[in-house]
XYZ file of C-alpha atoms in Angstrom:
323
model
C 14.962 57.122 -66.905
C 17.054 57.612 -64.214
C 20.045 55.855 -63.506
C 20.051 55.940 -60.138
C 15.946 54.945 -60.290
C 17.701 51.620 -61.693
C 20.235 50.539 -59.814
C 17.794 50.900 -57.169
C 15.608 48.288 -58.751
C 18.527 45.631 -58.760
C 19.069 46.526 -55.261
C 15.227 45.771 -54.690
C 15.441 42.819 -56.285
C 18.708 41.405 -54.321
C 17.353 42.373 -51.013
C 13.968 41.742 -50.850
C 13.059 44.926 -48.969
C 13.036 48.642 -49.484
C 14.212 49.342 -45.791
C 17.409 47.167 -46.506
C 17.860 48.825 -50.303
C 17.998 52.224 -48.938
C 20.083 51.548 -45.969
C 22.651 50.290 -48.994
C 22.082 53.866 -50.680
C 21.721 55.930 -47.702
C 18.718 57.024 -48.830
C 15.109 56.558 -46.575
C 12.840 53.914 -47.480
C 9.838 56.241 -48.903
C 12.224 57.875 -51.400
C 13.483 54.225 -52.670
C 9.423 53.373 -53.088
C 9.118 56.491 -54.742
C 11.731 55.632 -57.117
C 10.119 52.488 -57.933
C 7.053 54.091 -58.459
C 8.581 55.978 -60.750
C 10.132 53.418 -62.545
C 7.076 51.392 -62.356
C 4.938 54.373 -64.044
C 7.248 54.519 -66.694
C 6.892 51.266 -67.708
C 3.750 50.664 -67.310
C 3.622 47.954 -65.308
C 3.834 46.644 -61.926
C 7.730 45.448 -61.156
C 7.685 44.487 -57.900
C 4.385 42.547 -55.826
C 4.316 44.282 -52.630
C 1.384 42.458 -51.149
C 4.219 39.944 -49.984
C 7.228 40.330 -47.538
C 9.893 39.421 -48.353
C 8.400 41.492 -51.421
C 8.650 39.161 -54.532
C 9.393 40.489 -58.033
C 6.503 39.867 -60.585
C 7.278 38.108 -64.361
C 7.792 41.272 -65.542
C 10.078 42.205 -62.641
C 11.749 39.000 -62.892
C 12.301 39.694 -67.188
C 13.271 43.618 -66.662
C 15.780 42.832 -63.893
C 17.406 39.850 -65.707
C 18.083 42.282 -68.763
C 18.561 45.044 -66.186
C 21.930 43.622 -64.939
C 23.490 43.055 -68.021
C 22.911 46.298 -69.374
C 24.091 47.974 -65.738
C 26.732 45.575 -65.870
C 28.467 46.757 -69.070
C 27.730 50.347 -68.353
C 29.535 50.752 -65.296
C 32.594 48.677 -67.094
C 32.802 51.260 -69.591
C 32.757 53.698 -67.075
C 35.709 52.149 -65.436
C 37.477 51.773 -68.677
C 37.366 55.100 -69.349
C 38.025 56.572 -66.469
C 41.001 53.981 -65.770
C 43.100 54.809 -70.011
C 46.012 55.100 -69.095
C 46.148 54.873 -65.090
C 45.721 52.771 -62.316
C 42.932 49.681 -61.754
C 40.198 51.609 -59.388
C 36.460 50.718 -59.289
C 34.773 48.270 -57.915
C 35.371 44.299 -58.012
C 32.630 41.668 -56.572
C 33.256 38.364 -56.269
C 31.665 35.579 -55.105
C 33.045 32.304 -53.508
C 32.316 28.760 -51.401
C 32.538 29.419 -48.267
C 34.978 27.161 -48.147
C 37.373 28.675 -51.151
C 36.171 32.289 -50.081
C 37.804 31.835 -46.837
C 41.178 29.877 -46.775
C 42.173 31.406 -50.608
C 40.288 34.753 -50.817
C 42.140 36.685 -47.642
C 45.546 36.145 -49.081
C 44.503 36.882 -52.449
C 42.934 40.189 -51.546
C 45.536 41.664 -49.790
C 47.906 40.674 -52.725
C 45.949 41.667 -54.875
C 45.012 45.105 -53.234
C 48.551 45.959 -52.694
C 49.146 46.033 -56.844
C 45.815 47.822 -57.292
C 44.569 49.598 -53.852
C 42.115 52.110 -56.085
C 40.049 49.067 -56.788
C 37.538 48.460 -53.822
C 36.895 44.172 -53.736
C 34.133 43.272 -52.247
C 33.355 39.248 -51.150
C 30.243 37.166 -50.585
C 30.402 33.883 -49.603
C 27.784 31.220 -50.744
C 27.042 27.673 -50.944
C 28.119 26.567 -54.627
C 24.511 27.388 -55.845
C 24.591 30.297 -54.290
C 27.620 31.255 -55.958
C 25.790 30.686 -59.276
C 23.326 32.383 -59.188
C 24.886 35.696 -58.197
C 27.701 34.794 -61.084
C 24.332 34.036 -63.667
C 21.931 37.267 -62.321
C 25.615 39.562 -62.480
C 25.878 40.260 -58.593
C 29.265 39.193 -58.563
C 31.738 39.721 -61.853
C 33.114 36.197 -60.694
C 33.149 33.028 -58.878
C 35.038 30.589 -57.218
C 33.260 26.877 -56.702
C 34.579 23.165 -56.452
C 33.532 20.746 -59.455
C 32.939 24.112 -61.965
C 31.810 23.119 -65.112
C 30.452 25.065 -68.164
C 26.677 26.233 -68.668
C 24.958 27.731 -71.529
C 25.349 31.301 -69.242
C 28.782 30.880 -67.463
C 31.931 29.477 -68.316
C 34.581 28.102 -66.126
C 37.895 27.255 -66.092
C 40.021 25.004 -63.998
C 42.467 26.684 -61.566
C 43.914 23.975 -59.060
C 43.182 20.255 -57.791
C 43.137 20.920 -53.662
C 44.116 18.003 -51.374
C 41.589 16.487 -49.601
C 42.507 15.234 -46.185
C 41.325 13.128 -43.289
C 41.538 15.247 -40.613
C 40.811 13.996 -36.719
C 40.825 16.256 -32.978
C 44.085 15.538 -31.028
C 41.871 12.962 -29.053
C 40.678 11.079 -31.559
C 41.762 7.108 -31.657
C 43.582 7.894 -34.852
C 45.129 11.026 -33.454
C 49.146 9.200 -33.229
C 48.782 6.871 -36.281
C 51.341 7.886 -38.881
C 49.970 4.428 -41.773
C 46.832 4.161 -41.243
C 45.398 1.772 -43.758
C 41.751 2.565 -45.560
C 39.942 -0.200 -45.220
C 40.423 1.024 -41.281
C 37.650 3.258 -42.173
C 35.235 0.878 -42.524
C 32.137 1.710 -40.146
C 33.868 4.700 -38.353
C 31.388 7.356 -37.027
C 32.588 10.492 -39.251
C 31.277 13.974 -40.136
C 30.843 14.947 -42.519
C 29.252 16.937 -45.976
C 25.375 17.188 -46.393
C 24.768 13.825 -48.814
C 23.624 16.540 -51.923
C 26.376 17.915 -52.123
C 28.839 17.545 -55.285
C 32.002 17.037 -52.727
C 29.925 14.928 -50.472
C 29.405 12.485 -53.722
C 32.639 12.012 -54.655
C 33.579 11.444 -51.128
C 31.475 8.712 -51.141
C 31.801 7.186 -54.400
C 35.955 7.302 -53.253
C 35.695 5.389 -49.849
C 33.328 3.071 -51.910
C 35.253 2.325 -54.422
C 38.298 1.728 -52.282
C 35.856 -1.229 -50.415
C 34.752 1.361 -47.349
C 31.621 2.829 -46.113
C 31.892 5.114 -43.220
C 28.910 5.707 -40.069
C 28.538 9.462 -41.360
C 26.215 11.153 -37.576
C 26.376 14.824 -38.534
C 26.153 16.691 -42.003
C 27.123 20.185 -42.770
C 26.650 22.530 -46.048
C 29.997 24.357 -45.091
C 33.955 23.431 -43.779
C 34.719 25.698 -41.399
C 31.484 24.623 -40.008
C 32.873 20.485 -40.401
C 35.949 21.298 -38.930
C 34.833 23.005 -35.328
C 32.117 20.200 -34.784
C 35.629 17.993 -35.408
C 37.177 19.853 -32.702
C 34.244 19.721 -30.128
C 33.422 16.595 -30.539
C 36.682 14.565 -31.018
C 35.835 13.256 -34.530
C 36.900 12.363 -37.567
C 36.710 13.591 -41.247
C 37.450 14.580 -44.795
C 38.213 18.567 -45.508
C 39.570 20.146 -48.442
C 43.555 21.001 -47.469
C 43.661 24.692 -47.121
C 40.288 24.637 -44.479
C 42.161 23.409 -42.152
C 45.685 24.645 -41.923
C 45.582 26.718 -38.546
C 44.092 24.004 -37.326
C 46.952 21.589 -38.207
C 49.914 23.834 -37.995
C 48.481 24.570 -34.250
C 47.750 20.926 -33.205
C 43.620 21.221 -32.771
C 43.473 18.910 -35.315
C 45.538 15.762 -36.825
C 45.743 14.655 -40.505
C 45.980 11.198 -40.429
C 48.518 9.144 -43.156
C 45.813 7.185 -44.387
C 47.372 4.598 -46.920
C 45.131 4.156 -49.853
C 43.691 7.832 -49.652
C 44.879 10.359 -52.241
C 41.338 12.014 -53.423
C 41.704 16.038 -54.308
C 38.438 18.110 -55.726
C 38.616 20.455 -58.491
C 38.170 24.172 -57.675
C 37.504 26.666 -60.682
C 36.720 30.099 -62.263
C 32.851 31.287 -63.160
C 31.736 34.051 -65.281
C 29.537 34.833 -67.658
C 28.923 33.989 -71.590
C 27.656 37.735 -72.422
C 30.170 40.545 -71.952
C 33.677 40.100 -71.155
C 35.535 40.345 -67.370
C 36.324 43.514 -66.547
C 39.710 44.456 -66.418
C 39.776 44.090 -62.501
C 38.498 41.419 -62.261
C 40.668 39.754 -65.535
C 43.755 40.971 -63.438
C 41.992 39.786 -60.146
C 41.067 35.851 -61.995
C 45.015 36.068 -63.659
C 46.346 36.807 -59.614
C 44.844 33.375 -58.547
C 45.648 31.158 -61.696
C 49.018 32.333 -62.113
C 48.833 33.340 -66.135
C 46.559 35.176 -67.931
C 42.487 34.521 -67.482
C 40.812 33.334 -70.946
C 38.749 30.896 -71.731
C 38.971 28.027 -73.826
C 37.441 27.434 -77.023
C 34.244 24.553 -77.117
C 30.373 24.324 -77.453
C 27.882 26.216 -75.044
C 25.960 24.009 -72.877
C 27.701 21.248 -73.220
C 28.084 20.426 -69.364
C 31.636 19.701 -69.018
C 34.061 20.110 -66.553
C 36.408 23.589 -66.381
C 38.635 23.426 -68.781
C 42.442 24.517 -68.641
C 42.962 28.061 -69.639
C 44.894 28.807 -72.479
C 48.316 30.361 -71.460
C 49.344 33.999 -73.151
C 52.881 34.258 -73.831
C 53.351 37.385 -72.251
C 51.640 36.412 -69.273
C 53.157 33.613 -67.485
C 53.854 33.525 -63.796
C 53.429 31.875 -60.409
C 49.777 31.739 -58.618
C 49.588 33.841 -55.467
C 48.134 30.951 -54.315
C 47.877 27.714 -55.531
């Protein structure tokens, strides 16, 4: 079975479109359609329901693409390892990340990694936590970076860092020049917040509730960047990850409010598939983030526990580039 057809099928499954898959591989839509027909003929079953738009995989197609991604991933990894024996790293590295982590940390980390391994083509894909978990589980990325990482039956997670959360406001907000605000003064205050369904929003609400504070969340967003823009535009206030507002607090468009009684962090972690192992490039990038070799701690699969600390090898101790 032609390897190109297998790779095209995965692309069609991801894009849900012949035309988008064709553009991604510099082919005509007709060529992709013919390749999919050949693949289905060889298997003797339909993989794609062409009656719907966007395209939908049949049950057979869903089963096939799950197994196929793992096979292709192992094949490409083997090709890369053989090609790079005794040489510098090369090939492609795909990383998925939630927006706040991707925008705050990955530009610097990618630049540092590329300076050491210029032959590796690093591709970044941003999304919600659910999307990053999905991409990692399905093998669309080598590993993912999310907040509140947990171990599952199919994914291993390792703790990267505890990122401080900050109470920030517009420079025009009435709290902008307060140097010793008490957390009790936040009670009932109008605030810009994360969407209720997000793990971070739940943790913030629980933290404030324990402090006896309930705020009035007027607008909700699914990512920190949108929150920051709205806090600026509405002269508002909100609680966001520290790294996400470094630029704004540095140029004075947002102020960090010193709040007595508020000291919250969120855990950030790396997730990757239990099946197979990280490629050399993925391992090197993960180790660069952590400041030590990335090796998953041993524990029972599917325990649902939060990310565990990484085992540190004696030869791999160094400082993290971003944490």
